[in-house]
PDB file of C-alpha atoms in Angstrom:
ATOM      1  CA  UNK S   1      66.072 -54.715  35.259  1.00  0.00           C
ATOM      2  CA  UNK S   2      66.287 -54.921  39.057  1.00  0.00           C
ATOM      3  CA  UNK S   3      70.078 -54.763  38.791  1.00  0.00           C
ATOM      4  CA  UNK S   4      69.820 -51.519  36.821  1.00  0.00           C
ATOM      5  CA  UNK S   5      67.544 -49.993  39.464  1.00  0.00           C
ATOM      6  CA  UNK S   6      69.963 -51.072  42.188  1.00  0.00           C
ATOM      7  CA  UNK S   7      72.845 -49.476  40.305  1.00  0.00           C
ATOM      8  CA  UNK S   8      70.878 -46.239  39.914  1.00  0.00           C
ATOM      9  CA  UNK S   9      69.922 -46.332  43.584  1.00  0.00           C
ATOM     10  CA  UNK S  10      73.580 -46.854  44.572  1.00  0.00           C
ATOM     11  CA  UNK S  11      74.664 -43.964  42.399  1.00  0.00           C
ATOM     12  CA  UNK S  12      71.887 -41.763  43.829  1.00  0.00           C
ATOM     13  CA  UNK S  13      72.942 -42.654  47.399  1.00  0.00           C
ATOM     14  CA  UNK S  14      76.534 -41.754  46.581  1.00  0.00           C
ATOM     15  CA  UNK S  15      75.436 -38.250  45.545  1.00  0.00           C
ATOM     16  CA  UNK S  16      75.694 -35.346  47.905  1.00  0.00           C
ATOM     17  CA  UNK S  17      72.688 -33.860  49.576  1.00  0.00           C
ATOM     18  CA  UNK S  18      72.800 -30.872  47.205  1.00  0.00           C
ATOM     19  CA  UNK S  19      72.950 -33.100  44.085  1.00  0.00           C
ATOM     20  CA  UNK S  20      70.057 -35.173  45.368  1.00  0.00           C
ATOM     21  CA  UNK S  21      68.004 -31.993  45.873  1.00  0.00           C
ATOM     22  CA  UNK S  22      68.756 -30.807  42.341  1.00  0.00           C
ATOM     23  CA  UNK S  23      67.750 -34.138  40.851  1.00  0.00           C
ATOM     24  CA  UNK S  24      64.538 -34.160  42.922  1.00  0.00           C
ATOM     25  CA  UNK S  25      63.750 -30.610  41.760  1.00  0.00           C
ATOM     26  CA  UNK S  26      64.281 -31.550  38.113  1.00  0.00           C
ATOM     27  CA  UNK S  27      62.047 -34.580  38.525  1.00  0.00           C
ATOM     28  CA  UNK S  28      59.352 -32.445  40.151  1.00  0.00           C
ATOM     29  CA  UNK S  29      59.573 -29.864  37.341  1.00  0.00           C
ATOM     30  CA  UNK S  30      59.313 -32.587  34.667  1.00  0.00           C
ATOM     31  CA  UNK S  31      56.307 -34.145  36.424  1.00  0.00           C
ATOM     32  CA  UNK S  32      54.698 -30.736  36.796  1.00  0.00           C
ATOM     33  CA  UNK S  33      55.213 -29.924  33.098  1.00  0.00           C
ATOM     34  CA  UNK S  34      53.725 -33.231  32.042  1.00  0.00           C
ATOM     35  CA  UNK S  35      50.784 -32.754  34.407  1.00  0.00           C
ATOM     36  CA  UNK S  36      50.283 -29.150  33.191  1.00  0.00           C
ATOM     37  CA  UNK S  37      50.298 -30.298  29.563  1.00  0.00           C
ATOM     38  CA  UNK S  38      47.679 -32.923  30.323  1.00  0.00           C
ATOM     39  CA  UNK S  39      45.575 -30.511  32.375  1.00  0.00           C
ATOM     40  CA  UNK S  40      45.856 -27.788  29.719  1.00  0.00           C
ATOM     41  CA  UNK S  41      44.478 -30.140  27.059  1.00  0.00           C
ATOM     42  CA  UNK S  42      41.627 -31.152  29.328  1.00  0.00           C
ATOM     43  CA  UNK S  43      40.932 -27.493  30.176  1.00  0.00           C
ATOM     44  CA  UNK S  44      40.739 -26.560  26.503  1.00  0.00           C
ATOM     45  CA  UNK S  45      38.436 -29.500  25.854  1.00  0.00           C
ATOM     46  CA  UNK S  46      36.269 -28.384  28.775  1.00  0.00           C
ATOM     47  CA  UNK S  47      36.126 -24.798  27.438  1.00  0.00           C
ATOM     48  CA  UNK S  48      35.201 -26.068  23.963  1.00  0.00           C
ATOM     49  CA  UNK S  49      32.447 -28.245  25.413  1.00  0.00           C
ATOM     50  CA  UNK S  50      31.144 -25.289  27.453  1.00  0.00           C
ATOM     51  CA  UNK S  51      31.068 -23.152  24.271  1.00  0.00           C
ATOM     52  CA  UNK S  52      29.178 -25.866  22.409  1.00  0.00           C
ATOM     53  CA  UNK S  53      26.743 -26.188  25.317  1.00  0.00           C
ATOM     54  CA  UNK S  54      26.144 -22.424  25.373  1.00  0.00           C
ATOM     55  CA  UNK S  55      25.573 -22.414  21.594  1.00  0.00           C
ATOM     56  CA  UNK S  56      23.123 -25.296  21.881  1.00  0.00           C
ATOM     57  CA  UNK S  57      21.282 -23.527  24.704  1.00  0.00           C
ATOM     58  CA  UNK S  58      20.982 -20.362  22.575  1.00  0.00           C
ATOM     59  CA  UNK S  59      19.736 -22.345  19.585  1.00  0.00           C
ATOM     60  CA  UNK S  60      17.263 -24.136  21.822  1.00  0.00           C
ATOM     61  CA  UNK S  61      15.997 -20.835  23.224  1.00  0.00           C
ATOM     62  CA  UNK S  62      15.560 -19.403  19.696  1.00  0.00           C
ATOM     63  CA  UNK S  63      13.759 -22.564  18.622  1.00  0.00           C
ATOM     64  CA  UNK S  64      11.408 -22.297  21.592  1.00  0.00           C
ATOM     65  CA  UNK S  65      10.635 -18.676  20.722  1.00  0.00           C
ATOM     66  CA  UNK S  66       9.924 -19.606  17.104  1.00  0.00           C
ATOM     67  CA  UNK S  67       7.694 -22.474  18.191  1.00  0.00           C
ATOM     68  CA  UNK S  68       5.804 -20.125  20.513  1.00  0.00           C
ATOM     69  CA  UNK S  69       5.367 -17.647  17.653  1.00  0.00           C
ATOM     70  CA  UNK S  70       4.133 -20.377  15.308  1.00  0.00           C
ATOM     71  CA  UNK S  71       1.693 -21.613  17.945  1.00  0.00           C
ATOM     72  CA  UNK S  72       0.420 -18.069  18.416  1.00  0.00           C
ATOM     73  CA  UNK S  73      -0.076 -17.672  14.663  1.00  0.00           C
ATOM     74  CA  UNK S  74      -1.882 -20.991  14.479  1.00  0.00           C
ATOM     75  CA  UNK S  75      -4.406 -19.729  17.023  1.00  0.00           C
ATOM     76  CA  UNK S  76      -5.193 -16.727  14.798  1.00  0.00           C
ATOM     77  CA  UNK S  77      -7.782 -16.857  12.010  1.00  0.00           C
ATOM     78  CA  UNK S  78      -5.924 -16.265   8.702  1.00  0.00           C
ATOM     79  CA  UNK S  79      -9.050 -14.593   7.303  1.00  0.00           C
ATOM     80  CA  UNK S  80      -9.224 -11.893   9.993  1.00  0.00           C
ATOM     81  CA  UNK S  81      -6.949  -9.545   8.068  1.00  0.00           C
ATOM     82  CA  UNK S  82      -8.973  -9.986   4.884  1.00  0.00           C
ATOM     83  CA  UNK S  83     -12.231  -9.460   6.758  1.00  0.00           C
ATOM     84  CA  UNK S  84     -10.931  -6.224   8.249  1.00  0.00           C
ATOM     85  CA  UNK S  85      -9.828  -5.014   4.824  1.00  0.00           C
ATOM     86  CA  UNK S  86     -13.187  -5.967   3.347  1.00  0.00           C
ATOM     87  CA  UNK S  87     -15.057  -4.076   6.061  1.00  0.00           C
ATOM     88  CA  UNK S  88     -12.854  -1.024   5.499  1.00  0.00           C
ATOM     89  CA  UNK S  89     -13.402  -1.146   1.732  1.00  0.00           C
ATOM     90  CA  UNK S  90     -17.146  -1.534   2.186  1.00  0.00           C
ATOM     91  CA  UNK S  91     -17.196   1.491   4.497  1.00  0.00           C
ATOM     92  CA  UNK S  92     -15.201   3.538   1.987  1.00  0.00           C
ATOM     93  CA  UNK S  93     -17.482   2.455  -0.869  1.00  0.00           C
ATOM     94  CA  UNK S  94     -20.558   3.341   1.162  1.00  0.00           C
ATOM     95  CA  UNK S  95     -19.099   6.768   1.908  1.00  0.00           C
ATOM     96  CA  UNK S  96     -18.262   7.397  -1.753  1.00  0.00           C
ATOM     97  CA  UNK S  97     -21.715   6.170  -2.781  1.00  0.00           C
ATOM     98  CA  UNK S  98     -23.392   8.502  -0.283  1.00  0.00           C
ATOM     99  CA  UNK S  99     -21.332  11.474  -1.471  1.00  0.00           C
ATOM    100  CA  UNK S 100     -22.117  10.656  -5.097  1.00  0.00           C
ATOM    101  CA  UNK S 101     -25.822  10.370  -4.414  1.00  0.00           C
ATOM    102  CA  UNK S 102     -25.835  13.679  -2.528  1.00  0.00           C
ATOM    103  CA  UNK S 103     -24.231  15.376  -5.524  1.00  0.00           C
ATOM    104  CA  UNK S 104     -26.402  13.673  -8.145  1.00  0.00           C
ATOM    105  CA  UNK S 105     -29.753  13.988  -6.408  1.00  0.00           C
ATOM    106  CA  UNK S 106     -30.364  17.488  -7.829  1.00  0.00           C
ATOM    107  CA  UNK S 107     -28.867  16.863 -11.259  1.00  0.00           C
ATOM    108  CA  UNK S 108     -30.805  16.703 -14.507  1.00  0.00           C
ATOM    109  CA  UNK S 109     -31.272  13.082 -15.640  1.00  0.00           C
ATOM    110  CA  UNK S 110     -29.122  12.437 -18.698  1.00  0.00           C
ATOM    111  CA  UNK S 111     -31.984  11.313 -20.961  1.00  0.00           C
ATOM    112  CA  UNK S 112     -34.083  14.325 -19.909  1.00  0.00           C
ATOM    113  CA  UNK S 113     -31.389  16.955 -20.495  1.00  0.00           C
ATOM    114  CA  UNK S 114     -32.272  17.740 -24.177  1.00  0.00           C
ATOM    115  CA  UNK S 115     -35.941  18.220 -23.285  1.00  0.00           C
ATOM    116  CA  UNK S 116     -35.117  20.515 -20.340  1.00  0.00           C
ATOM    117  CA  UNK S 117     -32.914  22.764 -22.473  1.00  0.00           C
ATOM    118  CA  UNK S 118     -35.350  22.753 -25.401  1.00  0.00           C
ATOM    119  CA  UNK S 119     -38.224  23.834 -23.160  1.00  0.00           C
ATOM    120  CA  UNK S 120     -36.046  26.522 -21.592  1.00  0.00           C
ATOM    121  CA  UNK S 121     -35.074  27.897 -25.027  1.00  0.00           C
ATOM    122  CA  UNK S 122     -38.677  27.851 -26.221  1.00  0.00           C
ATOM    123  CA  UNK S 123     -39.608  30.289 -23.446  1.00  0.00           C
ATOM    124  CA  UNK S 124     -36.553  32.509 -23.864  1.00  0.00           C
ATOM    125  CA  UNK S 125     -36.946  35.678 -25.945  1.00  0.00           C
ATOM    126  CA  UNK S 126     -34.076  37.306 -27.816  1.00  0.00           C
ATOM    127  CA  UNK S 127     -32.113  34.058 -28.127  1.00  0.00           C
ATOM    128  CA  UNK S 128     -31.911  31.921 -31.276  1.00  0.00           C
ATOM    129  CA  UNK S 129     -30.681  28.343 -31.266  1.00  0.00           C
ATOM    130  CA  UNK S 130     -28.130  27.749 -34.033  1.00  0.00           C
ATOM    131  CA  UNK S 131     -27.066  24.193 -33.203  1.00  0.00           C
ATOM    132  CA  UNK S 132     -27.860  21.568 -30.583  1.00  0.00           C
ATOM    133  CA  UNK S 133     -25.776  18.358 -30.363  1.00  0.00           C
ATOM    134  CA  UNK S 134     -25.019  15.594 -27.913  1.00  0.00           C
ATOM    135  CA  UNK S 135     -21.482  14.821 -26.743  1.00  0.00           C
ATOM    136  CA  UNK S 136     -20.664  11.089 -26.547  1.00  0.00           C
ATOM    137  CA  UNK S 137     -20.673   9.796 -22.945  1.00  0.00           C
ATOM    138  CA  UNK S 138     -17.298   9.523 -21.244  1.00  0.00           C
ATOM    139  CA  UNK S 139     -16.608   6.979 -18.440  1.00  0.00           C
ATOM    140  CA  UNK S 140     -15.233   8.725 -15.354  1.00  0.00           C
ATOM    141  CA  UNK S 141     -13.917   5.658 -13.515  1.00  0.00           C
ATOM    142  CA  UNK S 142     -11.399   3.114 -14.769  1.00  0.00           C
ATOM    143  CA  UNK S 143     -13.025  -0.189 -13.776  1.00  0.00           C
ATOM    144  CA  UNK S 144     -11.046  -2.528 -16.045  1.00  0.00           C
ATOM    145  CA  UNK S 145     -14.041  -4.530 -17.260  1.00  0.00           C
ATOM    146  CA  UNK S 146     -16.781  -3.302 -19.557  1.00  0.00           C
ATOM    147  CA  UNK S 147     -19.519  -5.162 -17.656  1.00  0.00           C
ATOM    148  CA  UNK S 148     -18.926  -3.365 -14.367  1.00  0.00           C
ATOM    149  CA  UNK S 149     -21.034  -0.374 -13.414  1.00  0.00           C
ATOM    150  CA  UNK S 150     -19.417   2.969 -14.143  1.00  0.00           C
ATOM    151  CA  UNK S 151     -20.208   6.654 -13.949  1.00  0.00           C
ATOM    152  CA  UNK S 152     -20.563   8.520 -17.238  1.00  0.00           C
ATOM    153  CA  UNK S 153     -20.459  12.164 -18.211  1.00  0.00           C
ATOM    154  CA  UNK S 154     -23.239  13.055 -20.712  1.00  0.00           C
ATOM    155  CA  UNK S 155     -22.870  16.404 -22.429  1.00  0.00           C
ATOM    156  CA  UNK S 156     -24.801  18.811 -24.655  1.00  0.00           C
ATOM    157  CA  UNK S 157     -23.208  21.380 -26.968  1.00  0.00           C
ATOM    158  CA  UNK S 158     -25.281  24.501 -27.781  1.00  0.00           C
ATOM    159  CA  UNK S 159     -24.641  27.399 -30.124  1.00  0.00           C
ATOM    160  CA  UNK S 160     -26.871  30.444 -29.529  1.00  0.00           C
ATOM    161  CA  UNK S 161     -27.132  33.935 -30.972  1.00  0.00           C
ATOM    162  CA  UNK S 162     -28.679  37.014 -29.419  1.00  0.00           C
ATOM    163  CA  UNK S 163     -27.861  40.207 -27.603  1.00  0.00           C
ATOM    164  CA  UNK S 164     -25.669  40.084 -24.522  1.00  0.00           C
ATOM    165  CA  UNK S 165     -28.438  40.597 -21.961  1.00  0.00           C
ATOM    166  CA  UNK S 166     -30.748  37.960 -23.519  1.00  0.00           C
ATOM    167  CA  UNK S 167     -27.942  35.401 -23.585  1.00  0.00           C
ATOM    168  CA  UNK S 168     -26.963  36.190 -19.985  1.00  0.00           C
ATOM    169  CA  UNK S 169     -30.628  35.798 -19.041  1.00  0.00           C
ATOM    170  CA  UNK S 170     -30.577  32.314 -20.580  1.00  0.00           C
ATOM    171  CA  UNK S 171     -27.377  31.455 -18.723  1.00  0.00           C
ATOM    172  CA  UNK S 172     -28.901  32.677 -15.463  1.00  0.00           C
ATOM    173  CA  UNK S 173     -32.071  30.643 -16.138  1.00  0.00           C
ATOM    174  CA  UNK S 174     -29.929  27.508 -16.507  1.00  0.00           C
ATOM    175  CA  UNK S 175     -28.171  28.340 -13.232  1.00  0.00           C
ATOM    176  CA  UNK S 176     -31.521  28.805 -11.469  1.00  0.00           C
ATOM    177  CA  UNK S 177     -33.000  25.463 -12.560  1.00  0.00           C
ATOM    178  CA  UNK S 178     -33.881  23.178  -9.631  1.00  0.00           C
ATOM    179  CA  UNK S 179     -32.138  20.322 -11.453  1.00  0.00           C
ATOM    180  CA  UNK S 180     -28.508  21.256 -11.994  1.00  0.00           C
ATOM    181  CA  UNK S 181     -26.077  20.964 -14.909  1.00  0.00           C
ATOM    182  CA  UNK S 182     -22.321  21.325 -14.856  1.00  0.00           C
ATOM    183  CA  UNK S 183     -20.589  23.850 -17.102  1.00  0.00           C
ATOM    184  CA  UNK S 184     -17.805  22.470 -19.270  1.00  0.00           C
ATOM    185  CA  UNK S 185     -17.184  25.396 -21.642  1.00  0.00           C
ATOM    186  CA  UNK S 186     -18.650  28.864 -22.300  1.00  0.00           C
ATOM    187  CA  UNK S 187     -17.370  30.937 -25.215  1.00  0.00           C
ATOM    188  CA  UNK S 188     -19.053  34.245 -26.068  1.00  0.00           C
ATOM    189  CA  UNK S 189     -18.129  36.366 -29.095  1.00  0.00           C
ATOM    190  CA  UNK S 190     -19.724  39.508 -30.490  1.00  0.00           C
ATOM    191  CA  UNK S 191     -20.271  39.142 -34.232  1.00  0.00           C
ATOM    192  CA  UNK S 192     -22.089  42.407 -34.971  1.00  0.00           C
ATOM    193  CA  UNK S 193     -23.108  44.561 -32.027  1.00  0.00           C
ATOM    194  CA  UNK S 194     -25.410  44.057 -30.222  1.00  0.00           C
ATOM    195  CA  UNK S 195     -25.720  40.498 -31.518  1.00  0.00           C
ATOM    196  CA  UNK S 196     -23.292  37.877 -30.300  1.00  0.00           C
ATOM    197  CA  UNK S 197     -22.739  34.117 -30.453  1.00  0.00           C
ATOM    198  CA  UNK S 198     -22.226  31.877 -27.468  1.00  0.00           C
ATOM    199  CA  UNK S 199     -21.112  28.246 -27.475  1.00  0.00           C
ATOM    200  CA  UNK S 200     -21.987  26.261 -24.379  1.00  0.00           C
ATOM    201  CA  UNK S 201     -21.048  22.774 -23.256  1.00  0.00           C
ATOM    202  CA  UNK S 202     -22.970  21.411 -20.281  1.00  0.00           C
ATOM    203  CA  UNK S 203     -23.050  17.945 -18.829  1.00  0.00           C
ATOM    204  CA  UNK S 204     -24.694  15.769 -16.242  1.00  0.00           C
ATOM    205  CA  UNK S 205     -23.771  12.416 -14.677  1.00  0.00           C
ATOM    206  CA  UNK S 206     -25.387   9.029 -15.073  1.00  0.00           C
ATOM    207  CA  UNK S 207     -24.616   5.336 -14.621  1.00  0.00           C
ATOM    208  CA  UNK S 208     -26.231   4.753 -18.027  1.00  0.00           C
ATOM    209  CA  UNK S 209     -23.650   4.732 -20.846  1.00  0.00           C
ATOM    210  CA  UNK S 210     -26.212   4.899 -23.680  1.00  0.00           C
ATOM    211  CA  UNK S 211     -25.707   7.823 -26.068  1.00  0.00           C
ATOM    212  CA  UNK S 212     -28.248  10.631 -25.669  1.00  0.00           C
ATOM    213  CA  UNK S 213     -29.876  11.393 -29.005  1.00  0.00           C
ATOM    214  CA  UNK S 214     -30.956  14.933 -29.840  1.00  0.00           C
ATOM    215  CA  UNK S 215     -33.818  15.498 -32.237  1.00  0.00           C
ATOM    216  CA  UNK S 216     -33.155  17.856 -35.133  1.00  0.00           C
ATOM    217  CA  UNK S 217     -34.188  21.418 -34.259  1.00  0.00           C
ATOM    218  CA  UNK S 218     -36.316  23.443 -36.686  1.00  0.00           C
TER     219      UNK S 218
END
């Protein structure tokens, strides 16, 4: 092995200065290429590791934000939202209840409506009662369950005959009552002048769903 190196050294010494320079340049280029290849691999590895580190840092930051959000939620009372909704619903129900009471306070009680109209007709001249019937109560609110309180419409259907002015006087008397009734239908037809027939449907409101019976009129 030493003999081979000595032979190479002898041959190298026999070369001209220019040939020695060329050989040295080639050797330097080869060494540089090898070094560059090694450094390039290490550089790529370094860049990959930096990318992984950056990704881990981002994931860690997101995890910290999520943990902070979870901790914040844990400090909140989960029932607060439901309490606020309950308070709002109670306020709305109280408002609706107040409005309903203000509208119903001057209305004729459902079970008293036949008596009120009968007494009014008894004192009305020029008007004859032909028929007097109750209309089955109708629930006004869809509550889903039969047991829950509801609001019912209770109606009365009247058929009267008389001259126009007497019938209008009766209608006006109903309008002037201190306890009010709602009008559902009013149909007036002249059969033989000056007599005419009027059919009236009036109703009131009640939380009682019991049917209002009407005694047979003589």
